[in-house]
Amino acid sequence: MPEYDVVVVGAGVNGTGIARDLALRGLKVCLVEKSDFASGASGANTGMIHGGLRYLIYDIDTTKHSCLDSGYIQKIVPFLLFRIPFIMPLTLKLSLPFFETYFEVYDKYARLKRGMPHTMLGQKEIKQLVPNISNEVKYAVTTDEWGIDPQRLCLLNGLSAASAGADIRLHTEVTDFLKDPSGNIIGVRVRDKSGAQELRARMVMQATGPWLMRTSSKAGVEVKIRPGKGVHLTFDRRLLNYSLIINMVDGRMGFIMPHENATILGTTDDDYYGDPDDLRVSEDEVDYLIQGAARYLPDITKARVVRAWAGIRPTLFAWGKNEDALSRDHKVFDHEKIEGVKGIVSIAGGKLASYRLMSEEAADLIAAKLGSSAKCQTHLLPLPGGEKEVSEKEFSEKYGVPQYAVHRMVYRHGSRAEEILELTRERPELKETVCRCEPVLAAELVYCMRNEWALTLTDLRNRTRLGTGMCQGTRCALKAAAVLARELDMSAKDAENSLLDFLERRWKGNRPVLQAGTLEQEELNQAAYFLVGNLHRLLAGR
Ligand SMILES: Cc1cc2nc3c(=O)[nH]c(=O)nc-3n(C[C@H](O)[C@H](O)[C@H](O)COP(=O)(O)OP(=O)(O)OC[C@H]3O[C@@H](n4cnc5c(N)ncnc54)[C@H](O)[C@@H]3O)c2cc1C
């Protein structure tokens, strides 16, 4: 039976962050994830390493921690962050002094994350920046935040943990906890496609986000969260170059944000009582978001939404508060102190933006319990690809690949992009652009299969944004399936199954936003896959 110092359960941003931290301290770590990296909240958020602007009044500690740690994240993974300038429209002249003061206070914290100080704008200036904004918007204030690809952030933490010696076990579910006769935790029982196995561990770290209550009940400990569902919409292109902070019909705050090659609009925030593994978006939620955005950008009702997606916030439990007013603070649960159960620690709440700090706190506790005095290094050591700056122009000339493709590759992989481009020396056909929307070269897909645990088209999408652009996989899915099948020496049937799984996930996101013309186009699209591509044969066997 394998034995570890620590088994970390869940490869979201907290689980991967903690696994990295503990592995860098020299502990023997195993990270276990039932699906892929960032399959929960960490892959379904707004992707903002923000400073916690809206928590300033009622949760100033969250604002301070978010800003401080955003500064560290910029240092360790500079290639994966991009600045998002924000405009916050104000309708009432009376409110200007309040906002001026609010942002003056925020500027002090924003400095910790290299934020720009705020500016007040009049209507003429606002119109210059966002020409299609509603005429009702007469005043505005600016601020800025940082955007990130959260899926790659988790993956890079996982890669770093692995190179420090951690075992990474994806598509492996923790089905139960091993206990001694006193009920203390001494390991976990896991299941993957090859069967069940027991992993012994001196400590188990629960970082299962929205699944915390489910896994905790198996461990015999209590972690109470108030799961909150959040829905986003993705538009097919950048509708604007500045993000707008908006107010929804119920007064909640929302965002319309250019994000990479698209625009995202979000988010809802509702208590969620359902199964975290069966999360669906309703048409009402789509209407609510569009209604909120249209007040500021009336044209948005004519823009094309390509998909809707949802995630669950693993927020700390509180009674009697509206979802929006719940604290975004976090808690590390020392179950030995709380319930007298040894061998297990849990983490809940918090933000993507402060994941590193939260991970450090959890790792400090575990290290102390295991008698390790090694210190945290995650704010000092770069994540893979962050070791040095690279020149996109030089890469483009050296390898004969268009600079716009190199640009996206460097955004995702940092200096490791060179290892990807090296693959094209031996096999020049790998220069082919498989996904034109992002774009993604065949070489990047091969690299992810060889170095980043990708085994399916969905894994490739999570690592490269394959099929997440305007065409939603229509032009790239078949080509990518061919690259996958060749690299992994797959049977045609396995490759087709991977293709069908990839398409079904895409369609789950498309369904709630299809209407009129887009519905007909989607029907034609599906007919092509099922009738011409013969995928209907596979459905019969499912
Ligand atoms: C809609 C929305 C918008 C948000 N926007 C932002 C934002 O812009 N900025 C920000 O800072 N924060 C944001 N957040 C918050 C942030 O995403 C979360 O705080 C953070 O991702 C939580 O990470 P986690 O690792 O704790 O949980 P998760 O990411 O949910 O990870 C839990 C993991 O555990 C795995 N797991 C569960 N059960 C098992 C099991 N039995 N065995 C093995 N694995 C298991 C799951 O598959 C999952 O991968 C947002 C959240 C949501 C939902």
XYZ file of C-alpha atoms and ligand atoms in Angstrom, residues 9-15 32-34 36 39-42 44-48 50 172-174 207-211 215 230 232 267 311-314 349-353, ligand 1:
95
model
C -7.958 15.634 -2.142
C -9.123 17.954 -4.968
C -7.068 19.612 -7.723
C -8.732 23.011 -7.711
C -6.663 26.078 -7.039
C -6.469 25.343 -3.302
C -5.613 21.649 -3.641
C -5.928 13.024 -5.930
C -8.589 14.489 -8.234
C -11.766 12.751 -9.360
C -9.262 16.942 -14.186
C -13.041 20.815 -12.557
C -14.940 22.651 -9.825
C -15.138 26.325 -8.848
C -11.563 26.913 -9.993
C -15.761 28.151 -13.596
C -14.971 31.548 -12.133
C -14.565 35.016 -13.595
C -10.814 34.461 -13.817
C -9.998 37.623 -11.953
C -8.888 40.870 -8.144
C -9.171 9.171 -9.370
C -11.985 9.597 -6.868
C -11.627 9.425 -3.109
C -9.722 20.749 -0.657
C -12.902 19.559 -2.304
C -14.626 22.956 -2.622
C -18.373 22.545 -3.287
C -18.089 18.801 -2.492
C -16.485 14.235 1.513
C -22.737 31.516 -10.282
C -21.496 33.352 -16.751
C -22.457 36.491 -12.682
C -19.786 27.044 -11.021
C -20.427 26.752 -7.293
C -18.751 29.014 -4.770
C -17.701 27.025 -1.693
C -14.108 29.703 1.275
C -11.756 32.379 0.011
C -10.922 33.494 -3.504
C -8.857 32.415 -6.457
C -6.994 35.690 -5.898
C -19.121 31.925 -10.507
C -17.872 32.134 -9.710
C -17.096 33.273 -9.922
C -15.934 33.470 -9.177
N -15.113 34.508 -9.494
C -13.936 34.656 -8.851
C -13.007 35.634 -9.280
O -13.179 36.308 -10.294
N -11.889 35.826 -8.545
C -11.631 35.091 -7.434
O -10.627 35.357 -6.798
N -12.452 34.074 -7.049
C -13.590 33.827 -7.735
N -14.424 32.790 -7.396
C -14.068 31.948 -6.239
C -13.024 30.856 -6.584
O -13.264 30.289 -7.843
C -13.035 29.760 -5.521
O -12.864 30.325 -4.251
C -11.927 28.723 -5.710
O -11.850 28.315 -7.051
C -12.155 27.513 -4.825
O -11.172 26.555 -5.125
P -11.126 25.140 -4.416
O -9.845 24.510 -4.841
O -11.356 25.284 -2.950
O -12.398 24.327 -4.960
P -12.662 23.702 -6.410
O -12.017 24.461 -7.467
O -14.125 23.479 -6.522
O -11.912 22.298 -6.356
C -12.437 21.170 -5.696
C -11.969 19.936 -6.459
O -12.210 18.774 -5.668
C -12.527 17.708 -6.545
N -13.207 16.662 -5.771
C -14.409 16.742 -5.164
N -14.703 15.577 -4.556
C -13.657 14.739 -4.776
C -13.374 13.381 -4.422
N -14.237 12.659 -3.687
N -12.222 12.815 -4.835
C -11.318 13.538 -5.580
N -11.549 14.818 -5.960
C -12.695 15.417 -5.551
C -13.416 18.370 -7.588
O -13.506 17.621 -8.792
C -12.712 19.728 -7.785
O -11.782 19.694 -8.853
C -15.571 32.537 -8.149
C -16.334 31.376 -7.963
C -17.457 31.151 -8.763
C -18.220 29.873 -8.617
